[in-house]
Amino acid sequence: MKLFKYIITGVLGMQLLTSCVDYLDKESDTELTLPMVFEDKTRTEGWLANVYSHVPDPYWGYARKLGWDILSDDMTASERWRQWDWKVIPMLLGEWTPSTDWDGNYWSRLPQLIREANIFIENVHPLPDQGISATEVTYMKAEMRFMIAYYYYLLSNTYGPVPFKPNYIAPTDFNLADLMEGQRPYYEVVDWVDKELKEVAEILPAKYTEARKYGRATSIMCLAVRARMLLFAASPLVNGNPDYANHKNKDGENLFSTTADKTKWAYAAQACKELIDAAEAAGHKLYTEKNDDGTIDPFMSYQNLFLTRYDEGNTEILFARPGGSEYGEYEKHATPAASGGSGGLGVTQSLVDAFFMENGLPINDDNSEYVEIGYSVSDETRDNTVWDTEVNGGTISKKNTYNMYCHREPRFYITVSYNNSYFTQEKRVFNFFNGSADNPHTHDAPQNGYLIRKKISPDLNVKQGTYKYRPGIVYRLGEAYLNYAEALNESDPGNGDILVYLNKIRERAGIRQYTTGATDDNFIHVDLNDQAEMRKLIRAERRVELSCEGIRYDDLRRWKEAENVLNGDFYGMNFSGKDNSSFYVRTPYLKRVYKKAYYWFPIHQSEIDKNDKLVQSPYWN
């Protein structure tokens, strides 16, 4: 391996540049200075690309490395995979301390990338002979400002209050003590990110015409991150939470707001609407596929939303991960072991229960027609889709399917693989009974009777190593609609836009929409002025529409519901069942532990030991 020597401003920069060797490659007897880097187009663009490297991976990142989907109550991984260093699995069981390592490593890595972005801003300049114009430099500097703000958002979203010096680069004669900063209050970071993203949105274009810039920062991405952050900042966890009244930094400052401020909901609603208006003006819309008669096919629309590229017409994407995602491992772990996969990445029973019935009602509604005992007596088909014939073996659900899974809404079938559902890869139904090919009763098997189907390509073939490219969607318009509906309901109950944007999601989902009028075959009556009822409906819609997209865990945190939802036994079908009577029994498979401390990641003990100006995250001491 070649040796590299870098001369830069500050010792920390030396550490940072070691992550950039691919584009700073030099012969071992030469020295590469910062001016030399930024006199070369390839190295300049390589530096910029590296700053993007910690944008979360919506597939394998949320499933394993960051673990947001596993930490929530959406997805479940085989508990015995911990022997292969799945670091989030012990966390589920309460085996979590300030000395626990986490693959996300935000506390260490994101400040390094923030510093790289600041160095880029200070040093980049036009290279007209190499095709970098002054306009391009303006855009690239704005991109780096976006990334700095985005990474501060991720830090504050994970740890709460963090050390905060956004434009600081250590000088060459720095003293180590100068770098030892304490935390600043949570809202100080949020307020700065808010203003910064608004300013940068005025500089960046809404979209690019060059394919090579796919995933690069846009004005829409700025507004999207801002809206999501402000929704979190308005929520009970951080908006006057009395649990944090005594959480102060070493200077005695309160690190969280001690008084609830309802105007934060109105500000979040405004930010969400600004995003929606700007996105729609730029041509973004919900992704749909149509039947021959012009109606929406809800099955194909929801399935292919996650498999269709932006340049193929999927303009619902507002923020995609540049460089793609690690979807191969995601799909492999959702494929049975006998079919070449690892077969233990599933969904929870609570998510199965959350999906609506075909008539748009939740399963616990007296009029839902939900049945949990017995089996279907015929194949189920529907006339609003081609998904059954083109993807699912000719049916929505097969004869002899457990009634729990029959006559559910379209998103259920796109999200969940259950026993006797269709396995497209091998053109057969799944058999999750103990001892079957799909359940060898090992760690590589569905521990609770389910595998994840959402974001899995029907063209997948793990045995042959066939994986179809798809975008890594970090933020989409569907989330923006639901964020706006929630913020409006909290700030302006009864506002008609609440139903407008909630119903846009339900229309695409192929289920009855809500109305203030009478219930009929197309609509369900709701009391729009009943804030508590609407809150329940909005949260229920978020649960299914945004499931397994890295969002649910933050929802449970910000609503202060994680302690209630993520504690105790998690259920599924009986992993050991060998026939209908023994398999179709709600059975505990995992006992989760969620303490009050877990709402925020702890600062790793090694960082606390190095810096006496830090205070540990709430309740971790």
Coordinates of C-alpha atoms in Angstrom, one line a residue:
M1 CA 0.0 0.0 0.0
K2 CA 1.3 3.4 -0.9
L3 CA 2.3 5.9 1.8
F4 CA 0.7 9.3 1.9
K5 CA 1.9 12.5 3.4
Y6 CA -0.3 15.5 3.7
I7 CA 0.6 19.1 4.7
I8 CA -2.5 20.9 5.9
T9 CA -3.7 23.5 8.3
G10 CA -4.0 21.7 11.6
V11 CA -3.2 18.3 13.0
L12 CA -6.8 17.2 13.0
G13 CA -6.9 17.8 9.2
M14 CA -4.2 15.1 8.9
Q15 CA -6.5 12.6 10.5
L16 CA -9.4 13.6 8.3
L17 CA -7.5 13.4 5.1
T18 CA -6.6 9.8 5.7
S19 CA -10.2 9.0 4.8
C20 CA -9.7 10.6 1.4
V21 CA -6.8 8.5 0.1
D22 CA -8.7 7.4 -3.1
Y23 CA -8.5 10.9 -4.5
L24 CA -5.3 12.1 -2.8
D25 CA -3.2 9.3 -4.2
K26 CA 0.4 10.4 -4.7
E27 CA 3.7 8.7 -5.2
S28 CA 5.4 8.0 -1.9
D29 CA 8.2 10.4 -2.4
T30 CA 5.9 13.5 -3.0
E31 CA 4.0 15.8 -0.7
L32 CA 0.5 16.9 -1.3
T33 CA -0.6 20.3 0.0
L34 CA -4.1 21.8 0.3
P35 CA -3.4 24.2 -2.5
M36 CA -2.4 21.3 -4.7
V37 CA -5.6 19.5 -3.9
F38 CA -7.8 22.4 -4.8
E39 CA -5.9 23.1 -8.0
D40 CA -7.1 19.7 -9.4
K41 CA -10.7 19.1 -10.4
T42 CA -10.7 15.4 -9.7
R43 CA -9.3 15.8 -6.2
T44 CA -11.6 18.7 -5.5
E45 CA -14.7 16.8 -6.5
G46 CA -13.4 13.8 -4.6
W47 CA -13.1 15.8 -1.4
L48 CA -16.6 17.1 -1.9
A49 CA -17.9 13.6 -2.5
N50 CA -16.3 12.3 0.7
V51 CA -18.2 14.9 2.8
Y52 CA -21.4 13.2 1.6
S53 CA -20.2 9.8 2.8
H54 CA -22.2 9.7 6.1
V55 CA -25.6 10.4 4.6
P56 CA -27.6 7.5 6.2
D57 CA -28.2 4.4 4.1
P58 CA -32.0 3.8 4.1
Y59 CA -31.4 0.1 3.5
W60 CA -28.6 -1.7 5.4
G61 CA -27.9 1.5 7.4
Y62 CA -31.3 1.8 9.0
A63 CA -31.5 -2.0 9.3
R64 CA -28.1 -2.8 10.9
K65 CA -25.3 -0.1 11.0
L66 CA -27.4 2.7 12.4
G67 CA -30.2 0.4 13.4
W68 CA -33.1 2.9 13.4
D69 CA -35.6 0.4 12.0
I70 CA -34.5 -2.3 14.4
L71 CA -34.6 0.0 17.4
S72 CA -38.2 0.9 16.6
D73 CA -41.1 -1.5 16.6
D74 CA -41.2 -1.9 12.8
M75 CA -38.5 -4.4 12.0
T76 CA -37.0 -7.3 13.8
A77 CA -33.7 -9.1 13.4
S78 CA -32.7 -12.6 14.6
E79 CA -31.5 -12.1 18.2
R80 CA -28.6 -14.6 17.6
W81 CA -27.2 -12.4 14.9
R82 CA -25.5 -10.5 17.7
Q83 CA -22.7 -13.0 17.3
W84 CA -21.9 -11.4 14.0
D85 CA -21.5 -8.0 15.7
W86 CA -25.0 -6.6 15.2
K87 CA -24.4 -3.9 17.7
V88 CA -28.0 -2.7 18.0
I89 CA -29.4 -6.1 19.1
P90 CA -28.0 -5.9 22.6
M91 CA -29.4 -2.4 22.9
L92 CA -32.9 -3.8 22.4
L93 CA -32.4 -6.1 25.4
G94 CA -31.2 -3.3 27.7
E95 CA -27.5 -4.2 27.3
W96 CA -26.6 -0.6 26.6
T97 CA -24.1 1.5 28.5
P98 CA -21.9 4.6 27.8
S99 CA -19.2 2.2 26.8
T100 CA -21.3 0.5 24.2
D101 CA -19.9 0.9 20.6
W102 CA -22.3 1.9 17.8
D103 CA -21.5 1.6 14.1
G104 CA -23.0 5.0 13.3
N105 CA -20.3 6.6 15.4
Y106 CA -21.8 10.1 14.8
W107 CA -20.1 11.8 17.8
S108 CA -16.6 11.0 16.3
R109 CA -17.2 11.0 12.6
L110 CA -19.6 13.8 11.8
P111 CA -17.4 16.6 13.4
Q112 CA -14.6 15.3 11.2
L113 CA -16.7 15.7 8.1
I114 CA -18.0 19.1 9.2
R115 CA -14.4 20.2 9.5
E116 CA -13.7 18.8 6.0
A117 CA -16.6 20.8 4.7
N118 CA -15.3 24.0 6.3
I119 CA -11.8 23.4 4.8
F120 CA -13.4 22.9 1.4
I121 CA -15.3 26.2 1.7
E122 CA -12.1 28.0 2.6
N123 CA -10.0 26.6 -0.2
V124 CA -12.2 25.8 -3.3
H125 CA -12.0 28.2 -6.2
P126 CA -12.8 28.3 -9.9
L127 CA -10.7 26.1 -12.2
P128 CA -12.1 27.3 -15.6
D129 CA -9.5 25.4 -17.6
Q130 CA -10.7 22.2 -15.9
G131 CA -14.4 22.9 -16.1
I132 CA -15.1 24.3 -12.6
S133 CA -16.8 27.7 -13.1
A134 CA -17.4 30.4 -10.6
T135 CA -21.1 29.4 -10.6
E136 CA -20.1 25.8 -9.8
V137 CA -17.9 27.0 -6.9
T138 CA -20.8 28.9 -5.5
Y139 CA -23.0 25.8 -5.7
M140 CA -20.3 23.6 -4.2
K141 CA -19.8 26.0 -1.2
A142 CA -23.5 26.0 -0.7
E143 CA -23.6 22.2 -0.8
M144 CA -20.9 22.1 1.9
R145 CA -23.0 24.5 4.0
F146 CA -25.9 22.2 3.6
M147 CA -23.8 19.2 4.7
I148 CA -22.5 21.0 7.8
A149 CA -26.1 21.9 8.8
Y150 CA -27.3 18.4 8.0
Y151 CA -24.7 16.8 10.1
Y152 CA -25.4 19.1 13.0
Y153 CA -29.0 18.1 12.7
L154 CA -28.0 14.4 12.8
L155 CA -25.8 15.0 15.9
S156 CA -28.5 17.0 17.8
N157 CA -31.2 14.4 16.8
T158 CA -29.0 11.6 18.2
Y159 CA -27.4 13.1 21.3
G160 CA -29.5 16.3 21.9
P161 CA -27.1 19.1 23.1
V162 CA -23.7 18.8 21.4
P163 CA -20.5 20.9 21.3
F164 CA -21.2 23.6 18.6
K165 CA -18.7 25.7 16.7
P166 CA -20.0 25.5 13.2
N167 CA -17.4 27.5 11.3
Y168 CA -14.4 26.8 13.4
I169 CA -11.2 25.2 11.9
A170 CA -8.4 24.6 14.4
P171 CA -5.4 26.8 13.5
T172 CA -1.9 25.4 13.0
D173 CA -0.8 26.5 16.4
F174 CA -3.9 25.2 18.2
N175 CA -3.8 24.0 21.8
L176 CA -5.5 20.7 22.5
A177 CA -7.5 22.4 25.3
D178 CA -9.0 24.8 22.7
L179 CA -10.8 21.8 21.1
M180 CA -12.4 20.6 24.4
E181 CA -15.8 22.2 24.2
G182 CA -18.9 21.6 26.3
Q183 CA -22.4 21.2 24.9
R184 CA -24.5 24.1 23.8
P185 CA -28.3 24.1 24.4
Y186 CA -30.3 21.9 22.0
Y187 CA -32.3 24.9 20.6
E188 CA -29.2 26.9 19.9
V189 CA -28.1 24.2 17.4
V190 CA -31.6 23.9 16.0
D191 CA -32.0 27.6 15.5
W192 CA -28.7 27.9 13.7
V193 CA -29.5 24.9 11.4
D194 CA -32.9 26.4 10.7
K195 CA -31.5 29.7 9.5
E196 CA -28.6 28.1 7.7
L197 CA -30.8 25.8 5.7
K198 CA -33.1 28.7 4.7
E199 CA -30.2 30.7 3.5
V200 CA -28.6 27.9 1.5
A201 CA -32.0 27.1 0.0
E202 CA -31.9 30.5 -1.6
I203 CA -28.6 29.6 -3.4
L204 CA -29.0 26.0 -4.5
P205 CA -31.2 25.0 -7.5
A206 CA -34.3 22.9 -6.9
K207 CA -32.9 20.1 -9.1
Y208 CA -30.0 19.4 -11.4
T209 CA -30.2 18.5 -15.1
E210 CA -26.9 16.6 -15.0
A211 CA -27.2 12.9 -14.0
R212 CA -23.7 13.0 -12.3
K213 CA -25.2 15.3 -9.7
Y214 CA -27.9 12.9 -8.6
G215 CA -28.1 13.1 -4.8
R216 CA -26.2 16.4 -4.5
A217 CA -27.7 19.0 -2.3
T218 CA -30.6 21.0 -3.6
S219 CA -32.9 23.7 -2.2
I220 CA -35.6 21.1 -1.8
M221 CA -33.3 19.0 0.3
C222 CA -32.5 22.0 2.5
L223 CA -36.2 22.6 3.1
A224 CA -36.9 18.9 3.7
V225 CA -34.3 18.5 6.4
R226 CA -35.4 21.8 8.0
A227 CA -39.1 20.7 8.1
R228 CA -38.3 17.3 9.6
M229 CA -36.0 18.9 12.2
L230 CA -38.6 21.5 13.2
L231 CA -41.3 18.9 13.6
F232 CA -39.0 17.0 16.0
A233 CA -38.1 20.3 17.8
A234 CA -41.8 21.1 18.4
S235 CA -42.6 17.7 19.9
P236 CA -43.0 16.8 23.6
L237 CA -39.5 15.2 24.0
V238 CA -37.7 18.5 23.6
N239 CA -40.4 21.2 23.9
G240 CA -40.7 21.8 27.6
N241 CA -40.1 18.3 28.7
P242 CA -40.0 18.4 32.6
D243 CA -37.7 15.3 32.6
Y244 CA -34.9 17.5 31.5
A245 CA -35.4 20.5 33.7
N246 CA -32.2 19.9 35.6
H247 CA -30.1 18.9 32.6
K248 CA -27.5 21.6 32.4
N249 CA -24.0 22.1 31.0
K250 CA -20.9 22.8 33.1
D251 CA -21.7 26.5 32.8
G252 CA -25.1 25.9 34.4
E253 CA -27.2 26.6 31.3
N254 CA -30.3 24.5 30.7
L255 CA -29.6 22.3 27.7
F256 CA -33.3 21.8 26.8
S257 CA -36.2 24.1 26.8
T258 CA -37.9 24.0 30.2
T259 CA -41.2 25.6 29.0
A260 CA -43.5 24.2 26.3
D261 CA -43.9 26.6 23.4
K262 CA -47.0 25.8 21.2
T263 CA -45.8 28.3 18.6
K264 CA -43.1 25.8 17.7
W265 CA -45.8 23.6 16.1
A266 CA -47.0 26.6 14.0
Y267 CA -43.5 27.3 12.9
A268 CA -43.0 23.6 12.0
A269 CA -46.3 23.6 10.0
Q270 CA -45.1 26.7 8.1
A271 CA -41.8 25.0 7.3
C272 CA -43.6 21.9 6.1
K273 CA -45.9 23.9 3.9
E274 CA -43.0 25.8 2.4
L275 CA -41.4 22.5 1.6
I276 CA -44.5 21.2 -0.1
D277 CA -45.1 24.3 -2.1
A278 CA -41.5 24.5 -3.3
A279 CA -41.3 20.7 -4.1
E280 CA -44.6 20.8 -6.1
A281 CA -43.5 23.9 -7.9
A282 CA -40.3 22.0 -8.9
G283 CA -42.3 19.1 -10.3
H284 CA -42.4 16.7 -7.4
K285 CA -45.5 14.6 -6.8
L286 CA -46.6 11.4 -5.2
Y287 CA -45.5 8.4 -7.3
T288 CA -48.4 6.6 -8.8
E289 CA -48.9 3.9 -11.5
K290 CA -52.3 3.8 -13.2
N291 CA -54.7 1.1 -14.4
D292 CA -56.0 1.1 -18.0
D293 CA -59.0 3.1 -16.8
G294 CA -56.8 5.8 -15.4
T295 CA -57.4 4.9 -11.7
I296 CA -54.5 4.5 -9.3
D297 CA -53.1 1.0 -8.9
P298 CA -52.3 1.2 -5.1
F299 CA -50.3 -2.0 -5.1
M300 CA -47.9 -1.2 -7.9
S301 CA -47.7 2.4 -6.9
Y302 CA -46.5 1.6 -3.3
Q303 CA -44.3 -1.3 -4.4
N304 CA -42.5 0.6 -7.1
L305 CA -42.2 3.9 -5.2
F306 CA -39.1 2.4 -3.6
L307 CA -37.8 0.6 -6.7
T308 CA -38.1 3.4 -9.3
R309 CA -35.4 5.9 -10.0
Y310 CA -35.9 9.7 -10.2
D311 CA -35.0 9.7 -13.9
E312 CA -37.7 7.0 -14.5
G313 CA -40.4 9.3 -13.2
N314 CA -40.2 8.9 -9.4
T315 CA -40.4 12.6 -8.5
E316 CA -41.7 11.7 -5.1
I317 CA -38.0 11.5 -4.1
L318 CA -36.9 14.7 -2.4
F319 CA -33.6 13.5 -0.9
A320 CA -31.7 10.5 -2.2
R321 CA -28.5 9.1 -0.9
P322 CA -25.7 9.9 -3.4
G323 CA -23.9 6.8 -4.5
G324 CA -26.8 4.4 -3.8
S325 CA -27.4 2.1 -0.9
E326 CA -26.4 -1.3 0.4
Y327 CA -29.7 -3.0 -0.6
G328 CA -28.1 -6.3 -1.5
E329 CA -27.4 -7.2 2.1
Y330 CA -30.9 -6.0 3.1
E331 CA -32.5 -8.3 0.5
K332 CA -30.3 -11.2 1.3
H333 CA -31.2 -11.1 5.0
A334 CA -34.9 -11.0 4.0
T335 CA -34.5 -14.1 1.8
P336 CA -34.8 -17.6 3.3
A337 CA -31.6 -19.5 4.0
A338 CA -32.5 -22.3 1.6
S339 CA -32.9 -19.7 -1.2
G340 CA -29.4 -18.3 -0.7
G341 CA -30.2 -15.7 2.0
S342 CA -30.0 -15.3 5.7
G343 CA -33.8 -15.3 6.3
G344 CA -34.2 -13.6 9.6
L345 CA -35.0 -9.9 8.8
G346 CA -38.7 -9.5 9.5
V347 CA -41.4 -7.2 10.8
T348 CA -43.1 -7.1 14.1
Q349 CA -46.6 -8.3 14.9
S350 CA -47.5 -4.8 16.1
L351 CA -46.7 -3.6 12.6
V352 CA -48.8 -6.4 11.1
D353 CA -51.6 -5.3 13.4
A354 CA -51.2 -1.6 12.4
F355 CA -52.2 -2.0 8.8
F356 CA -55.8 -1.1 8.0
M357 CA -58.3 -3.5 6.5
E358 CA -59.3 -3.3 2.9
N359 CA -62.2 -1.0 3.9
G360 CA -59.8 1.5 5.4
L361 CA -60.6 0.8 9.1
P362 CA -58.2 -0.4 11.7
I363 CA -58.5 -4.0 12.8
N364 CA -59.8 -3.0 16.3
D365 CA -62.8 -1.1 14.8
D366 CA -66.1 -2.9 15.3
N367 CA -66.9 -2.3 11.6
S368 CA -63.5 -3.4 10.2
E369 CA -64.7 -7.0 9.4
Y370 CA -61.3 -8.3 10.8
V371 CA -61.1 -12.0 11.6
E372 CA -58.2 -13.6 13.4
I373 CA -59.3 -17.2 13.5
G374 CA -59.8 -19.7 10.6
Y375 CA -58.6 -19.7 7.0
S376 CA -59.8 -18.3 3.7
V377 CA -61.9 -20.6 1.6
S378 CA -60.8 -19.2 -1.8
D379 CA -58.2 -17.1 -3.5
E380 CA -58.6 -13.4 -3.1
T381 CA -58.3 -11.1 -6.1
R382 CA -59.0 -7.4 -6.6
D383 CA -60.0 -5.4 -9.7
N384 CA -57.9 -2.3 -8.9
T385 CA -54.5 -3.7 -9.6
V386 CA -52.3 -5.8 -11.9
W387 CA -50.0 -6.7 -9.0
D388 CA -51.7 -10.0 -8.3
T389 CA -51.1 -11.3 -11.8
E390 CA -47.8 -9.6 -12.6
V391 CA -46.0 -10.0 -9.3
N392 CA -47.9 -12.2 -6.8
G393 CA -48.7 -15.4 -8.6
G394 CA -52.3 -14.5 -9.6
T395 CA -53.8 -13.6 -6.3
I396 CA -53.7 -11.1 -3.5
S397 CA -53.9 -13.9 -0.9
K398 CA -54.1 -17.6 -1.5
K399 CA -56.8 -20.0 -0.5
N400 CA -56.2 -21.4 3.1
T401 CA -54.4 -18.2 4.2
Y402 CA -54.8 -17.4 7.9
N403 CA -57.7 -14.9 8.1
M404 CA -55.5 -12.4 9.9
Y405 CA -53.8 -11.7 6.6
C406 CA -56.9 -11.6 4.4
H407 CA -58.7 -8.5 3.1
R408 CA -56.0 -6.1 4.4
E409 CA -55.1 -2.9 2.7
P410 CA -52.6 -2.9 -0.2
R411 CA -49.6 -1.5 1.8
F412 CA -49.8 -4.6 4.0
Y413 CA -49.1 -7.0 1.2
I414 CA -46.2 -4.9 -0.2
T415 CA -44.6 -4.7 3.3
V416 CA -45.0 -8.1 4.9
S417 CA -44.1 -11.7 3.9
Y418 CA -46.2 -14.0 6.0
N419 CA -46.8 -17.8 5.9
N420 CA -48.5 -18.8 2.7
S421 CA -47.8 -15.5 1.0
Y422 CA -46.2 -15.6 -2.4
F423 CA -42.4 -15.9 -2.8
T424 CA -41.9 -14.2 -6.2
Q425 CA -38.2 -15.3 -6.5
E426 CA -39.1 -19.0 -6.6
K427 CA -42.8 -18.7 -7.7
R428 CA -44.2 -20.5 -4.7
V429 CA -45.6 -19.7 -1.3
F430 CA -43.6 -19.2 1.8
N431 CA -43.6 -22.0 4.4
F432 CA -42.5 -20.7 7.8
F433 CA -43.5 -23.8 9.8
N434 CA -40.7 -25.2 12.0
G435 CA -38.6 -27.6 10.0
S436 CA -39.6 -26.3 6.6
A437 CA -37.1 -24.9 4.0
D438 CA -38.0 -21.4 5.0
N439 CA -37.7 -22.0 8.7
P440 CA -34.7 -24.3 9.6
H441 CA -35.2 -23.3 13.2
T442 CA -31.8 -21.6 13.4
H443 CA -30.7 -17.9 13.7
D444 CA -31.2 -17.6 9.9
A445 CA -35.0 -18.0 10.0
P446 CA -38.0 -15.7 10.7
Q447 CA -38.0 -15.6 14.4
N448 CA -41.6 -14.5 14.7
G449 CA -43.2 -15.8 11.5
Y450 CA -42.5 -12.8 9.2
L451 CA -40.0 -11.5 6.7
I452 CA -39.8 -7.9 5.5
R453 CA -41.1 -7.4 1.9
K454 CA -41.1 -3.7 1.6
K455 CA -38.3 -2.3 -0.6
I456 CA -37.5 -5.9 -1.9
S457 CA -37.4 -6.1 -5.6
P458 CA -39.6 -8.9 -7.2
D459 CA -36.7 -9.3 -9.7
L460 CA -34.4 -10.4 -6.9
N461 CA -32.5 -13.7 -7.1
V462 CA -30.1 -14.1 -4.2
K463 CA -28.8 -17.4 -5.4
Q464 CA -27.7 -15.9 -8.7
G465 CA -26.6 -12.7 -7.2
T466 CA -29.2 -10.7 -9.1
Y467 CA -30.0 -7.4 -7.4
K468 CA -31.9 -4.6 -9.2
Y469 CA -30.7 -1.0 -8.6
R470 CA -33.0 1.3 -6.8
P471 CA -32.7 4.7 -5.1
G472 CA -31.8 5.1 -1.5
I473 CA -34.7 7.4 -0.4
V474 CA -33.8 9.5 2.6
Y475 CA -36.9 11.8 2.3
R476 CA -40.0 11.7 0.1
L477 CA -43.0 13.9 -0.5
G478 CA -45.3 11.4 1.3
E479 CA -43.5 12.1 4.5
A480 CA -43.8 15.9 3.9
Y481 CA -47.6 15.6 3.6
L482 CA -47.9 13.6 6.8
N483 CA -45.5 16.0 8.7
Y484 CA -47.6 18.9 7.6
A485 CA -50.9 17.2 8.7
E486 CA -49.4 16.5 12.1
A487 CA -48.0 20.0 12.7
L488 CA -51.2 21.6 11.6
N489 CA -53.3 19.4 13.9
E490 CA -51.1 20.4 16.8
S491 CA -51.1 24.1 15.9
D492 CA -54.4 24.7 14.2
P493 CA -56.9 22.0 15.0
G494 CA -59.8 21.8 12.5
N495 CA -57.8 23.2 9.6
G496 CA -59.1 21.7 6.4
D497 CA -55.6 21.0 5.1
I498 CA -55.2 18.3 7.7
L499 CA -57.7 16.1 5.7
V500 CA -56.5 17.3 2.3
Y501 CA -52.9 16.0 2.9
L502 CA -53.9 12.9 4.9
N503 CA -56.3 11.9 2.1
K504 CA -53.6 12.3 -0.6
I505 CA -51.8 9.5 1.1
R506 CA -54.9 7.3 1.6
E507 CA -56.0 7.8 -2.0
R508 CA -52.7 6.5 -3.3
A509 CA -52.9 3.6 -0.8
G510 CA -56.3 2.6 -2.2
I511 CA -58.4 2.9 0.9
R512 CA -61.3 5.1 1.9
Q513 CA -60.5 8.7 2.6
Y514 CA -61.7 10.7 5.6
T515 CA -64.5 13.2 5.5
T516 CA -66.4 15.4 7.9
G517 CA -69.6 14.2 6.1
A518 CA -71.3 10.9 6.3
T519 CA -69.6 7.5 6.0
D520 CA -70.2 5.7 2.8
D521 CA -68.5 3.3 0.3
N522 CA -65.8 5.9 -0.5
F523 CA -65.4 7.9 2.8
I524 CA -65.1 7.4 6.5
H525 CA -66.5 10.1 8.8
V526 CA -64.2 11.8 11.3
D527 CA -64.5 14.8 13.6
L528 CA -61.9 17.2 12.2
N529 CA -62.2 19.4 15.3
D530 CA -61.4 16.6 17.7
Q531 CA -57.7 17.1 18.0
A532 CA -57.1 13.9 20.0
E533 CA -59.0 11.8 17.4
M534 CA -57.1 13.4 14.5
R535 CA -53.8 12.9 16.3
K536 CA -54.6 9.2 16.6
L537 CA -55.5 8.9 12.9
I538 CA -52.4 10.8 11.7
R539 CA -50.1 8.7 13.9
A540 CA -51.8 5.5 12.6
E541 CA -51.3 6.7 9.0
R542 CA -47.6 7.5 9.6
R543 CA -47.1 4.0 11.2
V544 CA -48.0 2.2 8.0
E545 CA -47.1 4.6 5.2
L546 CA -43.6 5.4 6.6
S547 CA -42.9 2.0 8.1
C548 CA -39.4 0.5 7.8
E549 CA -38.0 3.9 6.4
G550 CA -36.0 4.9 9.5
I551 CA -38.8 7.3 10.7
R552 CA -40.8 5.3 13.3
Y553 CA -38.0 5.3 16.0
D554 CA -37.8 9.1 15.9
D555 CA -41.6 9.3 16.0
L556 CA -41.7 7.2 19.2
R557 CA -38.9 9.2 20.7
R558 CA -40.3 12.7 20.0
W559 CA -43.8 11.7 21.1
K560 CA -42.3 10.3 24.4
E561 CA -44.0 7.0 23.6
A562 CA -40.8 4.9 23.3
E563 CA -40.9 3.9 27.0
N564 CA -44.4 2.5 26.6
V565 CA -44.1 0.9 23.2
L566 CA -40.6 -0.5 23.3
N567 CA -40.7 -2.2 26.7
G568 CA -41.9 -5.7 27.4
D569 CA -42.6 -8.8 25.3
F570 CA -42.7 -8.6 21.5
Y571 CA -45.0 -11.0 19.8
G572 CA -45.3 -12.9 16.5
M573 CA -46.4 -16.3 15.3
N574 CA -44.9 -19.3 17.0
F575 CA -41.4 -19.9 15.7
S576 CA -41.5 -23.5 16.8
G577 CA -45.0 -24.3 15.4
K578 CA -45.1 -27.2 12.9
D579 CA -48.7 -27.0 11.8
N580 CA -51.6 -24.5 11.6
S581 CA -52.8 -25.1 15.2
S582 CA -49.3 -24.6 16.8
F583 CA -47.9 -21.9 14.4
Y584 CA -50.8 -19.4 14.3
V585 CA -50.5 -18.5 18.0
R586 CA -49.4 -15.1 19.2
T587 CA -46.2 -16.0 21.0
P588 CA -43.5 -13.8 22.7
Y589 CA -40.1 -14.1 20.9
L590 CA -38.2 -11.2 22.4
K591 CA -38.3 -9.2 25.6
R592 CA -37.4 -5.6 24.9
V593 CA -36.1 -3.1 27.5
Y594 CA -36.3 0.7 27.0
K595 CA -35.2 3.0 29.8
K596 CA -35.7 6.7 30.0
A597 CA -32.0 7.2 29.2
Y598 CA -32.4 5.6 25.8
Y599 CA -34.2 8.6 24.3
W600 CA -30.7 9.9 23.6
F601 CA -27.6 8.1 22.7
P602 CA -25.0 8.3 25.4
I603 CA -21.7 10.1 24.8
H604 CA -19.2 7.4 24.7
Q605 CA -17.3 7.0 28.0
S606 CA -14.0 7.5 26.2
E607 CA -15.1 11.0 25.1
I608 CA -16.3 11.9 28.6
D609 CA -12.9 10.7 29.9
K610 CA -11.1 13.0 27.5
N611 CA -13.1 16.1 27.9
D612 CA -14.1 17.3 31.4
K613 CA -16.4 20.0 29.9
L614 CA -18.9 17.5 28.7
V615 CA -21.9 16.3 30.6
Q616 CA -23.4 12.8 30.0
S617 CA -26.7 12.5 28.2
P618 CA -29.8 12.6 30.5
Y619 CA -30.2 9.6 32.9
W620 CA -27.1 7.8 31.7
N621 CA -25.0 8.5 34.8

